[in-house]
Short mmCIF file of C-alpha atoms in Angstrom, two decimals:
data_model
loop_
_atom_site.label_atom_id
_atom_site.label_comp_id
_atom_site.label_asym_id
_atom_site.label_seq_id
_atom_site.Cartn_x
_atom_site.Cartn_y
_atom_site.Cartn_z
CA MET A 1 14.42 -4.16 5.60
CA SER A 2 14.00 -3.16 1.99
CA GLY A 3 11.30 -0.70 1.01
CA LEU A 4 10.28 2.52 -0.71
CA ILE A 5 9.48 6.15 0.04
CA GLY A 6 5.87 7.16 -0.56
CA LYS A 7 3.39 9.98 -0.21
CA LYS A 8 0.09 9.53 1.63
CA ILE A 9 -2.80 10.39 -0.70
CA GLY A 10 -5.70 9.75 1.67
CA MET A 11 -8.14 7.14 2.93
CA THR A 12 -10.95 5.24 1.25
CA SER A 13 -12.65 1.85 1.58
CA ILE A 14 -12.96 -1.16 -0.69
CA PHE A 15 -15.02 -4.34 -0.60
CA ASP A 16 -13.29 -7.73 -0.35
CA GLU A 17 -14.44 -10.97 -1.99
CA ASN A 18 -16.79 -11.67 0.95
CA GLY A 19 -18.52 -8.28 0.57
CA LYS A 20 -16.91 -6.85 3.71
CA ASN A 21 -16.10 -3.12 3.62
CA ILE A 22 -12.41 -2.61 4.49
CA PRO A 23 -10.97 0.84 5.40
CA CYS A 24 -7.70 1.44 3.60
CA THR A 25 -5.06 4.08 2.86
CA VAL A 26 -3.87 4.99 -0.64
CA ILE A 27 -0.14 5.74 -0.95
CA GLU A 28 1.80 6.98 -3.97
CA ALA A 29 4.85 4.72 -3.64
CA GLY A 30 7.78 5.52 -5.92
CA PRO A 31 9.26 5.44 -8.42
CA CYS A 32 12.33 5.94 -6.23
CA ILE A 33 15.71 6.64 -7.79
CA VAL A 34 18.96 5.15 -6.42
CA THR A 35 21.00 8.23 -5.47
CA GLN A 36 23.84 6.42 -3.67
CA VAL A 37 25.03 2.86 -3.04
CA ARG A 38 26.72 2.17 0.29
CA THR A 39 29.32 -0.63 0.27
CA GLU A 40 31.26 -2.56 2.92
CA GLU A 41 34.62 -1.43 1.48
CA VAL A 42 33.90 2.31 1.51
CA ASP A 43 31.19 2.83 4.15
CA GLY A 44 31.48 -0.26 6.35
CA TYR A 45 27.89 -1.39 5.65
CA LYS A 46 25.64 -2.25 2.72
CA ALA A 47 22.66 -0.06 1.91
CA VAL A 48 20.88 1.71 -0.92
CA GLN A 49 20.00 5.40 -0.72
CA LEU A 50 16.74 6.25 -2.48
CA GLY A 51 15.36 9.63 -3.53
CA PHE A 52 11.69 10.47 -4.10
CA ASP A 53 9.68 13.45 -5.39
CA ASP A 54 11.46 15.97 -7.63
CA ALA A 55 12.48 19.32 -6.14
CA THR A 56 13.23 22.51 -8.06
CA GLU A 57 16.89 23.34 -8.72
CA LYS A 58 16.26 26.85 -7.41
CA SER A 59 15.49 25.51 -3.92
CA ALA A 60 18.43 23.05 -3.86
CA THR A 61 21.89 23.59 -2.41
CA LYS A 62 25.02 23.05 -4.51
CA ALA A 63 25.74 19.90 -2.48
CA ASP A 64 22.29 18.50 -3.39
CA LEU A 65 22.79 19.41 -7.06
CA GLY A 66 26.16 17.65 -7.17
CA HIS A 67 24.79 14.59 -5.39
CA ALA A 68 21.90 14.30 -7.88
CA LYS A 69 24.16 14.94 -10.90
CA LYS A 70 26.39 12.01 -9.86
CA ALA A 71 23.34 9.72 -9.97
CA GLY A 72 22.17 11.26 -13.25
CA THR A 73 18.84 12.39 -11.84
CA SER A 74 17.06 15.53 -10.63
CA VAL A 75 17.24 16.83 -7.05
CA LYS A 76 14.90 14.92 -4.70
CA ARG A 77 12.84 16.25 -1.80
CA LYS A 78 13.07 13.11 0.33
CA ILE A 79 16.13 10.85 0.66
CA VAL A 80 16.19 7.68 2.80
CA GLU A 81 18.57 4.72 3.12
CA PHE A 82 17.30 1.14 3.00
CA LYS A 83 19.07 -2.12 3.81
CA GLY A 84 18.18 -5.66 2.83
CA PHE A 85 17.52 -5.43 -0.92
CA ASP A 86 17.94 -8.78 -2.67
CA LYS A 87 19.03 -7.25 -5.99
CA GLU A 88 22.17 -5.25 -6.64
CA TYR A 89 21.30 -1.70 -7.75
CA LYS A 90 23.39 0.91 -9.56
CA LEU A 91 23.25 4.70 -9.43
CA GLY A 92 20.24 6.05 -11.29
CA ASP A 93 18.19 2.82 -11.16
CA ALA A 94 14.46 3.25 -10.52
CA ILE A 95 12.56 1.07 -8.03
CA THR A 96 8.81 1.03 -8.57
CA VAL A 97 5.76 0.03 -6.54
CA GLU A 98 6.01 -3.46 -8.07
CA HIS A 99 8.60 -4.11 -5.34
CA PHE A 100 5.52 -4.97 -3.23
CA VAL A 101 3.13 -7.89 -3.76
CA GLU A 102 -0.58 -8.03 -2.94
CA GLY A 103 -1.26 -9.94 0.29
CA GLU A 104 2.11 -9.32 1.98
CA PHE A 105 2.55 -7.28 5.17
CA VAL A 106 4.47 -4.00 5.43
CA ASP A 107 5.57 -1.57 8.15
CA ILE A 108 4.86 2.11 7.48
CA ALA A 109 6.49 5.00 9.36
CA GLY A 110 5.56 8.67 9.22
CA VAL A 111 5.21 11.86 11.25
CA THR A 112 1.83 12.18 12.98
CA LYS A 113 -0.41 15.21 12.59
CA GLY A 114 0.61 18.10 14.84
CA LYS A 115 -2.13 19.02 17.34
CA GLY A 116 -0.43 22.01 18.98
CA PHE A 117 -0.45 22.70 22.73
CA GLN A 118 -3.12 20.46 24.30
CA GLY A 119 -4.43 19.92 27.81
CA VAL A 120 -4.28 16.74 29.87
CA VAL A 121 -7.77 15.53 28.92
CA LYS A 122 -7.00 15.41 25.19
CA ARG A 123 -3.28 14.62 25.47
CA HIS A 124 -3.34 11.92 28.16
CA GLY A 125 -7.00 10.96 28.49
CA PHE A 126 -7.55 12.38 31.99
CA GLY A 127 -11.15 12.08 33.16
CA GLY A 128 -11.45 15.56 34.64
CA VAL A 129 -13.25 16.20 37.93
CA GLY A 130 -16.43 14.53 36.70
CA GLN A 131 -19.66 15.78 38.26
CA ALA A 132 -20.04 19.42 39.23
CA THR A 133 -20.67 18.59 42.92
CA HIS A 134 -18.72 19.25 46.14
CA GLY A 135 -18.30 22.90 45.35
CA GLN A 136 -16.38 22.40 42.08
CA HIS A 137 -17.24 25.04 39.56
CA ASN A 138 -14.30 25.63 37.19
CA ARG A 139 -11.83 22.71 37.56
CA LEU A 140 -13.40 20.27 35.11
CA ARG A 141 -10.37 19.80 32.80
CA ALA A 142 -7.61 20.71 35.27
CA PRO A 143 -4.62 18.35 35.79
CA GLY A 144 -4.97 18.19 39.59
CA SER A 145 -2.04 17.60 41.94
CA ILE A 146 1.39 17.07 40.33
CA GLY A 147 3.45 16.11 43.40
CA ALA A 148 3.66 15.50 47.14
CA ALA A 149 4.89 17.90 49.84
CA SER A 150 8.31 18.96 51.22
CA TYR A 151 9.43 15.43 50.36
CA PRO A 152 10.35 14.78 47.55
CA ALA A 153 10.13 18.57 47.04
CA ARG A 154 10.17 18.18 43.28
CA VAL A 155 8.03 16.98 40.37
CA PHE A 156 9.01 13.56 39.03
CA LYS A 157 10.26 13.36 35.46
CA GLY A 158 7.69 12.09 32.98
CA MET A 159 4.73 13.60 34.86
CA LYS A 160 1.74 13.71 32.53
CA MET A 161 1.00 17.36 31.88
CA ALA A 162 -0.31 19.67 29.18
CA GLY A 163 2.05 20.32 26.27
CA ARG A 164 2.79 19.94 22.59
CA MET A 165 0.94 16.97 21.09
CA GLY A 166 1.55 15.16 17.80
CA GLY A 167 4.31 15.70 15.27
CA GLU A 168 6.09 12.52 16.36
CA ASN A 169 7.68 9.69 14.39
CA VAL A 170 5.32 6.70 14.53
CA LYS A 171 5.60 3.30 12.87
CA VAL A 172 2.53 1.12 12.21
CA GLU A 173 3.48 -2.53 11.75
CA ASN A 174 1.93 -5.39 9.78
CA LEU A 175 -0.40 -3.55 7.41
CA ARG A 176 -1.66 -5.85 4.65
CA VAL A 177 -1.17 -4.77 1.04
CA LEU A 178 -4.61 -4.94 -0.59
CA LYS A 179 -3.77 -3.62 -4.06
CA VAL A 180 -0.76 -2.65 -6.16
CA VAL A 181 -1.69 -0.32 -9.06
CA ALA A 182 1.56 -0.34 -11.06
CA ASP A 183 0.56 2.05 -13.86
CA LYS A 184 -0.33 4.81 -11.35
CA ASN A 185 2.37 3.96 -8.75
CA LEU A 186 -0.31 3.41 -6.10
CA LEU A 187 -0.20 1.12 -3.08
CA VAL A 188 -3.41 0.39 -1.14
CA VAL A 189 -2.91 -0.89 2.41
CA LYS A 190 -5.44 -1.96 5.03
CA GLY A 191 -5.99 0.45 7.93
CA CYS A 192 -4.61 3.89 8.68
CA VAL A 193 -1.15 5.40 8.30
CA PRO A 194 0.38 8.24 10.41
CA GLY A 195 0.57 11.72 8.90
CA HIS A 196 -1.53 14.26 7.06
CA LYS A 197 -2.40 14.07 3.36
CA ASN A 198 0.62 14.51 1.06
CA SER A 199 3.03 13.71 3.89
CA TYR A 200 6.00 11.41 3.23
CA VAL A 201 5.92 7.87 4.59
CA ILE A 202 8.57 5.12 4.68
CA ILE A 203 7.27 1.70 3.61
CA ARG A 204 9.40 -1.32 4.61
CA LYS A 205 8.89 -5.03 4.18
#
């Protein structure tokens, strides 16, 4: 699937032609620079490696500097490979937000917001003990029993417990492109996208 790298700007809402208020996410998509072209002869598969968002040379390794110099561009913060482009691209070519068309559907992947160490009520939706009857006084949000007795004498893998929540790779599929603002490199899609503001997202179509 061809696509672009973008940066989540935030959420807003726009009105459609019927006057309905639609929640949407604004993404700064591209311009992405072609930093490497994978070929069948050399790599065994066809793909295009894209770079997005300039990084300072001071923070780059010599390997990154050499890789960027070969493509005739500056060092990039985010580099991702994409397959399925119709056009043939060369090193240093720029792919803009005009790669997308209003009305089409895209899949967007990103890393969700980190929530830290959370209990079972927030992390897994446990109901808690409920009412404060039958002598219960401090077990409202407790996980309860996690196993049986001397058999099986262990806790089964995958048991829902408290732990680190968020910070996971999540893909949201079939988000409709509402607007493409080419002069500002902005893409407006319907609905929400994983990640905090200014986080990188991968947009594929």
